[in-house]
Each structure stands twice: as C-alpha cells, then as structure tokens.
PDB file of C-alpha atoms in Angstrom:
ATOM      1  CA  ASN A   1     112.473  32.509  57.811  1.00  0.00           C
ATOM      2  CA  ALA A   2     113.528  35.389  60.128  1.00  0.00           C
ATOM      3  CA  GLY A   3     110.054  37.049  59.536  1.00  0.00           C
ATOM      4  CA  VAL A   4     110.019  40.835  60.038  1.00  0.00           C
ATOM      5  CA  THR A   5     113.204  42.249  61.504  1.00  0.00           C
ATOM      6  CA  GLN A   6     113.850  45.790  62.756  1.00  0.00           C
ATOM      7  CA  THR A   7     116.971  47.676  63.750  1.00  0.00           C
ATOM      8  CA  PRO A   8     117.926  49.233  65.939  1.00  0.00           C
ATOM      9  CA  LYS A   9     115.976  47.940  69.125  1.00  0.00           C
ATOM     10  CA  PHE A  10     116.679  51.121  71.005  1.00  0.00           C
ATOM     11  CA  ARG A  11     117.803  54.640  70.091  1.00  0.00           C
ATOM     12  CA  ILE A  12     118.122  58.006  71.884  1.00  0.00           C
ATOM     13  CA  LEU A  13     118.097  61.086  69.637  1.00  0.00           C
ATOM     14  CA  LYS A  14     118.553  64.701  70.425  1.00  0.00           C
ATOM     15  CA  ILE A  15     115.999  67.230  69.078  1.00  0.00           C
ATOM     16  CA  GLY A  16     116.729  68.140  65.552  1.00  0.00           C
ATOM     17  CA  GLN A  17     118.682  64.974  64.705  1.00  0.00           C
ATOM     18  CA  SER A  18     117.745  62.615  61.983  1.00  0.00           C
ATOM     19  CA  MET A  19     117.721  58.823  61.702  1.00  0.00           C
ATOM     20  CA  THR A  20     116.455  55.938  59.706  1.00  0.00           C
ATOM     21  CA  LEU A  21     114.688  52.961  61.224  1.00  0.00           C
ATOM     22  CA  GLN A  22     115.314  49.847  59.232  1.00  0.00           C
ATOM     23  CA  CYS A  23     112.736  47.149  58.502  1.00  0.00           C
ATOM     24  CA  ALA A  24     113.170  44.006  56.445  1.00  0.00           C
ATOM     25  CA  GLN A  25     111.023  40.975  55.721  1.00  0.00           C
ATOM     26  CA  ASP A  26     112.005  37.698  54.042  1.00  0.00           C
ATOM     27  CA  MET A  27     108.484  36.337  53.322  1.00  0.00           C
ATOM     28  CA  ASN A  28     108.196  37.989  49.890  1.00  0.00           C
ATOM     29  CA  HIS A  29     105.285  40.046  51.145  1.00  0.00           C
ATOM     30  CA  ASN A  30     103.937  42.783  48.983  1.00  0.00           C
ATOM     31  CA  TYR A  31     102.408  44.975  51.724  1.00  0.00           C
ATOM     32  CA  MET A  32     104.548  46.644  54.396  1.00  0.00           C
ATOM     33  CA  TYR A  33     103.510  49.054  57.114  1.00  0.00           C
ATOM     34  CA  TRP A  34     104.995  51.443  59.694  1.00  0.00           C
ATOM     35  CA  TYR A  35     103.118  51.992  62.945  1.00  0.00           C
ATOM     36  CA  ARG A  36     103.827  54.015  66.086  1.00  0.00           C
ATOM     37  CA  GLN A  37     102.641  52.968  69.570  1.00  0.00           C
ATOM     38  CA  ASP A  38     102.444  55.658  72.298  1.00  0.00           C
ATOM     39  CA  PRO A  39     102.275  54.493  75.946  1.00  0.00           C
ATOM     40  CA  GLY A  40      98.888  53.076  76.834  1.00  0.00           C
ATOM     41  CA  MET A  41      97.587  53.511  73.240  1.00  0.00           C
ATOM     42  CA  GLY A  42      97.000  51.384  70.273  1.00  0.00           C
ATOM     43  CA  LEU A  43      99.043  51.411  67.102  1.00  0.00           C
ATOM     44  CA  LYS A  44      98.659  54.205  64.612  1.00  0.00           C
ATOM     45  CA  LEU A  45      99.591  53.867  60.941  1.00  0.00           C
ATOM     46  CA  ILE A  46     102.332  56.119  59.731  1.00  0.00           C
ATOM     47  CA  TYR A  47     103.006  55.002  56.176  1.00  0.00           C
ATOM     48  CA  TYR A  48     102.331  51.891  54.115  1.00  0.00           C
ATOM     49  CA  SER A  49     103.477  50.307  50.835  1.00  0.00           C
ATOM     50  CA  VAL A  50     101.682  47.898  48.536  1.00  0.00           C
ATOM     51  CA  GLY A  51     104.811  47.045  46.593  1.00  0.00           C
ATOM     52  CA  ALA A  52     108.226  48.189  45.539  1.00  0.00           C
ATOM     53  CA  GLY A  53     108.127  51.846  44.312  1.00  0.00           C
ATOM     54  CA  ILE A  54     104.676  52.529  45.834  1.00  0.00           C
ATOM     55  CA  THR A  55     104.105  54.215  49.165  1.00  0.00           C
ATOM     56  CA  ASP A  56     101.242  56.068  50.718  1.00  0.00           C
ATOM     57  CA  LYS A  57     100.357  58.079  53.911  1.00  0.00           C
ATOM     58  CA  GLY A  58      98.595  56.642  56.857  1.00  0.00           C
ATOM     59  CA  GLU A  59      96.935  58.277  59.732  1.00  0.00           C
ATOM     60  CA  VAL A  60      99.903  60.134  61.287  1.00  0.00           C
ATOM     61  CA  PRO A  61     102.607  60.748  58.464  1.00  0.00           C
ATOM     62  CA  ASN A  62     103.912  64.158  59.501  1.00  0.00           C
ATOM     63  CA  GLY A  63     107.624  64.286  60.371  1.00  0.00           C
ATOM     64  CA  TYR A  64     108.324  60.903  58.657  1.00  0.00           C
ATOM     65  CA  ASN A  65     109.338  59.671  55.196  1.00  0.00           C
ATOM     66  CA  VAL A  66     109.543  56.216  53.606  1.00  0.00           C
ATOM     67  CA  SER A  67     110.951  54.563  50.576  1.00  0.00           C
ATOM     68  CA  ARG A  68     110.408  51.095  49.096  1.00  0.00           C
ATOM     69  CA  SER A  69     113.175  50.255  46.546  1.00  0.00           C
ATOM     70  CA  THR A  70     112.921  46.521  47.101  1.00  0.00           C
ATOM     71  CA  THR A  71     110.254  44.095  48.126  1.00  0.00           C
ATOM     72  CA  GLU A  72     112.273  43.197  51.220  1.00  0.00           C
ATOM     73  CA  ASP A  73     113.087  46.583  52.755  1.00  0.00           C
ATOM     74  CA  PHE A  74     110.960  49.468  53.959  1.00  0.00           C
ATOM     75  CA  PRO A  75     113.005  52.077  55.909  1.00  0.00           C
ATOM     76  CA  LEU A  76     111.332  54.950  57.848  1.00  0.00           C
ATOM     77  CA  ARG A  77     113.131  58.176  57.879  1.00  0.00           C
ATOM     78  CA  LEU A  78     112.771  60.804  60.774  1.00  0.00           C
ATOM     79  CA  GLU A  79     113.960  64.282  59.840  1.00  0.00           C
ATOM     80  CA  LEU A  80     114.389  66.889  62.551  1.00  0.00           C
ATOM     81  CA  ALA A  81     113.401  64.651  65.416  1.00  0.00           C
ATOM     82  CA  ALA A  82     110.937  66.164  67.919  1.00  0.00           C
ATOM     83  CA  PRO A  83     109.985  65.009  71.531  1.00  0.00           C
ATOM     84  CA  SER A  84     106.511  64.099  70.075  1.00  0.00           C
ATOM     85  CA  GLN A  85     108.166  61.343  68.071  1.00  0.00           C
ATOM     86  CA  THR A  86     109.169  59.499  71.219  1.00  0.00           C
ATOM     87  CA  SER A  87     107.446  56.201  70.749  1.00  0.00           C
ATOM     88  CA  VAL A  88     107.745  52.551  69.953  1.00  0.00           C
ATOM     89  CA  TYR A  89     107.864  51.931  66.210  1.00  0.00           C
ATOM     90  CA  PHE A  90     106.620  48.603  64.622  1.00  0.00           C
ATOM     91  CA  CYS A  91     107.069  47.462  61.103  1.00  0.00           C
ATOM     92  CA  ALA A  92     104.633  44.885  59.691  1.00  0.00           C
ATOM     93  CA  SER A  93     104.225  42.949  56.460  1.00  0.00           C
ATOM     94  CA  ARG A  94     101.374  41.158  54.752  1.00  0.00           C
ATOM     95  CA  GLY A  95     101.190  38.676  51.876  1.00  0.00           C
ATOM     96  CA  PRO A  96      99.683  39.136  48.443  1.00  0.00           C
ATOM     97  CA  GLY A  97      96.105  40.141  48.447  1.00  0.00           C
ATOM     98  CA  GLY A  98      96.438  42.432  51.499  1.00  0.00           C
ATOM     99  CA  PHE A  99      93.276  42.177  53.399  1.00  0.00           C
ATOM    100  CA  VAL A 100      92.883  38.436  53.139  1.00  0.00           C
ATOM    101  CA  ASN A 101      96.227  37.837  54.987  1.00  0.00           C
ATOM    102  CA  GLU A 102      97.544  38.194  58.454  1.00  0.00           C
ATOM    103  CA  GLN A 103      99.824  41.123  59.367  1.00  0.00           C
ATOM    104  CA  TYR A 104     103.196  40.009  60.798  1.00  0.00           C
ATOM    105  CA  PHE A 105     104.821  42.414  63.098  1.00  0.00           C
ATOM    106  CA  GLY A 106     108.565  43.064  63.933  1.00  0.00           C
ATOM    107  CA  PRO A 107     109.823  43.299  67.496  1.00  0.00           C
ATOM    108  CA  GLY A 108     109.757  47.117  67.425  1.00  0.00           C
ATOM    109  CA  THR A 109     112.148  50.044  67.890  1.00  0.00           C
ATOM    110  CA  ARG A 110     111.955  52.047  71.063  1.00  0.00           C
ATOM    111  CA  LEU A 111     112.893  55.688  70.196  1.00  0.00           C
ATOM    112  CA  THR A 112     113.414  58.546  72.662  1.00  0.00           C
ATOM    113  CA  VAL A 113     113.862  62.109  71.554  1.00  0.00           C
ATOM    114  CA  THR A 114     115.248  64.455  74.173  1.00  0.00           C
TER     115      THR A 114
ATOM    116  CA  GLY B   1      87.887  57.886  59.527  1.00  0.00           C
ATOM    117  CA  GLU B   2      87.357  54.733  61.513  1.00  0.00           C
ATOM    118  CA  ASN B   3      87.347  54.953  65.249  1.00  0.00           C
ATOM    119  CA  VAL B   4      87.756  51.938  67.501  1.00  0.00           C
ATOM    120  CA  GLU B   5      86.874  51.975  71.124  1.00  0.00           C
ATOM    121  CA  GLN B   6      87.945  49.099  73.448  1.00  0.00           C
ATOM    122  CA  HIS B   7      86.777  48.173  76.980  1.00  0.00           C
ATOM    123  CA  PRO B   8      87.918  47.569  79.634  1.00  0.00           C
ATOM    124  CA  SER B   9      91.394  49.064  79.730  1.00  0.00           C
ATOM    125  CA  THR B  10      92.393  46.585  82.543  1.00  0.00           C
ATOM    126  CA  LEU B  11      90.990  43.236  83.429  1.00  0.00           C
ATOM    127  CA  SER B  12      92.062  40.861  86.206  1.00  0.00           C
ATOM    128  CA  VAL B  13      90.655  37.376  86.467  1.00  0.00           C
ATOM    129  CA  GLN B  14      91.408  34.275  88.487  1.00  0.00           C
ATOM    130  CA  GLU B  15      93.011  31.362  86.644  1.00  0.00           C
ATOM    131  CA  GLY B  16      90.274  29.148  85.048  1.00  0.00           C
ATOM    132  CA  ASP B  17      87.797  32.010  84.759  1.00  0.00           C
ATOM    133  CA  SER B  18      86.665  33.518  81.476  1.00  0.00           C
ATOM    134  CA  ALA B  19      87.664  36.895  80.138  1.00  0.00           C
ATOM    135  CA  VAL B  20      85.665  39.114  77.807  1.00  0.00           C
ATOM    136  CA  ILE B  21      86.971  42.176  75.978  1.00  0.00           C
ATOM    137  CA  LYS B  22      84.664  44.415  73.887  1.00  0.00           C
ATOM    138  CA  CYS B  23      85.175  46.780  70.998  1.00  0.00           C
ATOM    139  CA  THR B  24      83.037  49.088  69.025  1.00  0.00           C
ATOM    140  CA  TYR B  25      83.760  50.567  65.605  1.00  0.00           C
ATOM    141  CA  SER B  26      82.371  53.483  63.730  1.00  0.00           C
ATOM    142  CA  ASP B  27      82.756  52.663  59.947  1.00  0.00           C
ATOM    143  CA  SER B  28      79.967  50.298  58.925  1.00  0.00           C
ATOM    144  CA  ALA B  29      82.024  49.400  55.824  1.00  0.00           C
ATOM    145  CA  SER B  30      84.929  47.861  57.855  1.00  0.00           C
ATOM    146  CA  ASN B  31      85.197  44.204  56.915  1.00  0.00           C
ATOM    147  CA  TYR B  32      88.063  42.733  58.805  1.00  0.00           C
ATOM    148  CA  PHE B  33      88.415  42.504  62.598  1.00  0.00           C
ATOM    149  CA  PRO B  34      91.571  41.031  64.062  1.00  0.00           C
ATOM    150  CA  TRP B  35      92.589  40.558  67.644  1.00  0.00           C
ATOM    151  CA  TYR B  36      96.280  40.895  68.739  1.00  0.00           C
ATOM    152  CA  LYS B  37      98.174  39.752  71.798  1.00  0.00           C
ATOM    153  CA  GLN B  38     101.176  41.861  72.775  1.00  0.00           C
ATOM    154  CA  GLU B  39     103.612  40.533  75.378  1.00  0.00           C
ATOM    155  CA  LEU B  40     106.110  42.883  77.082  1.00  0.00           C
ATOM    156  CA  GLY B  41     108.804  44.079  74.683  1.00  0.00           C
ATOM    157  CA  LYS B  42     107.366  42.256  71.739  1.00  0.00           C
ATOM    158  CA  GLY B  43     105.360  43.176  68.621  1.00  0.00           C
ATOM    159  CA  PRO B  44     101.652  42.252  68.410  1.00  0.00           C
ATOM    160  CA  GLN B  45     100.732  38.797  67.350  1.00  0.00           C
ATOM    161  CA  LEU B  46      97.496  37.813  65.737  1.00  0.00           C
ATOM    162  CA  ILE B  47      95.474  35.404  67.911  1.00  0.00           C
ATOM    163  CA  ILE B  48      92.144  35.316  65.999  1.00  0.00           C
ATOM    164  CA  ASP B  49      90.386  37.315  63.350  1.00  0.00           C
ATOM    165  CA  ILE B  50      86.866  37.559  61.832  1.00  0.00           C
ATOM    166  CA  ARG B  51      85.480  38.952  58.665  1.00  0.00           C
ATOM    167  CA  SER B  52      82.216  40.812  58.227  1.00  0.00           C
ATOM    168  CA  ASN B  53      80.401  37.902  56.585  1.00  0.00           C
ATOM    169  CA  VAL B  54      80.842  35.783  59.704  1.00  0.00           C
ATOM    170  CA  GLY B  55      79.111  36.140  63.108  1.00  0.00           C
ATOM    171  CA  GLU B  56      81.390  33.983  65.348  1.00  0.00           C
ATOM    172  CA  LYS B  57      84.669  32.172  65.135  1.00  0.00           C
ATOM    173  CA  LYS B  58      86.305  29.868  67.657  1.00  0.00           C
ATOM    174  CA  ASP B  59      89.791  28.454  68.085  1.00  0.00           C
ATOM    175  CA  GLN B  60      90.273  26.286  71.162  1.00  0.00           C
ATOM    176  CA  ARG B  61      89.915  28.588  74.146  1.00  0.00           C
ATOM    177  CA  ILE B  62      89.475  31.732  72.148  1.00  0.00           C
ATOM    178  CA  ALA B  63      86.435  32.919  70.340  1.00  0.00           C
ATOM    179  CA  VAL B  64      85.393  36.176  68.706  1.00  0.00           C
ATOM    180  CA  THR B  65      81.824  37.329  68.003  1.00  0.00           C
ATOM    181  CA  LEU B  66      80.716  40.073  65.604  1.00  0.00           C
ATOM    182  CA  ASN B  67      77.523  42.054  65.557  1.00  0.00           C
ATOM    183  CA  LYS B  68      77.550  44.150  62.411  1.00  0.00           C
ATOM    184  CA  THR B  69      74.259  45.825  63.103  1.00  0.00           C
ATOM    185  CA  ALA B  70      75.476  47.201  66.462  1.00  0.00           C
ATOM    186  CA  LYS B  71      79.021  47.644  65.148  1.00  0.00           C
ATOM    187  CA  HIS B  72      80.672  45.734  67.998  1.00  0.00           C
ATOM    188  CA  PHE B  73      82.792  42.713  68.370  1.00  0.00           C
ATOM    189  CA  SER B  74      84.110  40.790  71.350  1.00  0.00           C
ATOM    190  CA  LEU B  75      86.992  38.510  72.316  1.00  0.00           C
ATOM    191  CA  HIS B  76      86.128  35.598  74.658  1.00  0.00           C
ATOM    192  CA  ILE B  77      88.893  33.586  76.420  1.00  0.00           C
ATOM    193  CA  THR B  78      87.759  30.634  78.387  1.00  0.00           C
ATOM    194  CA  GLU B  79      89.721  28.697  81.091  1.00  0.00           C
ATOM    195  CA  THR B  80      92.255  31.469  81.370  1.00  0.00           C
ATOM    196  CA  GLN B  81      95.827  30.606  82.300  1.00  0.00           C
ATOM    197  CA  PRO B  82      98.678  32.797  83.589  1.00  0.00           C
ATOM    198  CA  GLU B  83     100.312  32.743  80.195  1.00  0.00           C
ATOM    199  CA  ASP B  84      97.228  34.588  78.783  1.00  0.00           C
ATOM    200  CA  SER B  85      98.447  37.622  80.768  1.00  0.00           C
ATOM    201  CA  ALA B  86      99.284  40.308  78.142  1.00  0.00           C
ATOM    202  CA  VAL B  87      97.884  43.358  76.422  1.00  0.00           C
ATOM    203  CA  TYR B  88      95.180  42.560  73.891  1.00  0.00           C
ATOM    204  CA  PHE B  89      94.281  44.914  70.964  1.00  0.00           C
ATOM    205  CA  CYS B  90      91.252  44.850  68.758  1.00  0.00           C
ATOM    206  CA  ALA B  91      91.342  46.425  65.272  1.00  0.00           C
ATOM    207  CA  ALA B  92      88.979  47.141  62.398  1.00  0.00           C
ATOM    208  CA  GLU B  93      89.919  47.528  58.877  1.00  0.00           C
ATOM    209  CA  ARG B  94      88.343  48.909  55.723  1.00  0.00           C
ATOM    210  CA  TYR B  95      91.256  50.549  53.824  1.00  0.00           C
ATOM    211  CA  ASP B  96      93.631  50.763  56.738  1.00  0.00           C
ATOM    212  CA  MET B  97      93.762  49.188  60.146  1.00  0.00           C
ATOM    213  CA  ARG B  98      92.611  51.144  63.133  1.00  0.00           C
ATOM    214  CA  PHE B  99      93.411  49.827  66.626  1.00  0.00           C
ATOM    215  CA  GLY B 100      91.762  50.064  70.011  1.00  0.00           C
ATOM    216  CA  ALA B 101      93.724  51.370  72.907  1.00  0.00           C
ATOM    217  CA  GLY B 102      94.308  47.977  74.373  1.00  0.00           C
ATOM    218  CA  THR B 103      93.298  45.857  77.390  1.00  0.00           C
ATOM    219  CA  ARG B 104      95.804  44.709  80.021  1.00  0.00           C
ATOM    220  CA  LEU B 105      94.701  41.271  81.045  1.00  0.00           C
ATOM    221  CA  THR B 106      96.141  39.820  84.278  1.00  0.00           C
ATOM    222  CA  VAL B 107      95.399  36.186  85.076  1.00  0.00           C
ATOM    223  CA  LYS B 108      96.107  35.446  88.788  1.00  0.00           C
ATOM    224  CA  PRO B 109      97.302  31.885  89.630  1.00  0.00           C
TER     225      PRO B 109
END
C-alpha cells in the first residue's frame, strides 16, 4: 500500500490565484482530513469527511473548499489565495469507526502565497 | 472548543537520559489522546496513544500517562537515542482532534 499520498510537494502561488491540493489513500478508509501547520504550531483541522459525499468544516475552514466524490480521493481547493494561507498542508485518513483507529498522515504540501 | 497546551517547546537531553513532555487539555469530555512524532519534511506519525478509560500505557521505551481529574497527560521516553530527535505533538480528541504546539526534542550523542 502507498498509504496517503499528496501532490504537489511544493507550490508557489500569487495572491488571488487558485489551486487544488490532491490527496489520495489506498487503505479503503472512510475518514479523511485536511490540516494546516503553520511554523512552530500544531496542526489545525480545515475540513474532514466521514465518507464519499459527506464533508464538514473543521476549526479553520475559511478560504477553502473540499469535495469527496470517491472513497479514495479528498482534494482541497483554495480560491483566491492569500498570504495567510502560506502553510504546510497535511492530509490524513482513518479506518472505519473513526475514533478507534489511528490517523495516517501524508507527507505534506508546502504552499507559499506571495 | 478544546484547547491543548504543550510544554516545553524545546527539550535537549543527553543520550541515555529520559525525556518528559507534558500536555493539558480543557474539554473534560475528550476521550482519545495520541502522541505524534514528526521528522523534518515528513508528516506526523503516531507513536503511542491512550484512551480516557486507561491511566497508563507503555510500549518499549515510550510511555504515556493520563490524569483525567487534572486534565493532563504526559509522554515519557527512556534511554533516549539520537534518532529520537524530532518534534513531538500531543493531541486531544472528542469530536475533532486538537493539537498542542509541539516540542522539539534534541538528543545529544
């Protein structure tokens, strides 16, 4: 299994541009999550999904959108990028039952908005 | 919502010594407390976790203790090795996971 994969690894955006961060998992996990990690800080939850077609906001959802059309994929969309969205973004997944299972994290996408 | 505080922010120990990292949480209904290790350029990786119905859990050189009354939990690493050097995060979960700000552990050979 590849686990949780994220693309791209790095990206530089200009203010106002849009982009989609890709996340995929091959473990047939129901739960998927997007976090952001600012320098010297812990991770903050942006959006999560408990299954295909179901998404919900986390702690810091403003400026982002998600969709979950398949079990495997959970893309994160940034519209009108702002410097405050400069961060490292991590996708994670979790098996059936949610809380009883470990979260597996992807390697991250480092995004800079200038 | 849940607030997790983690101390210290940096910790330097000599190889072979023990390291202790402490976290407090605010939501008494939180019921899952994982610890993650994050190496440079990588995503966090779970190293140990504990649930609210357990007071202590050990896995080789790593142990976690939970005091529900005081709402704090701690990570203990014994016989530290240079490869233990990394950033460690605690987290607490009720409906969603809230993370501490991290501790950068350096183990000097």
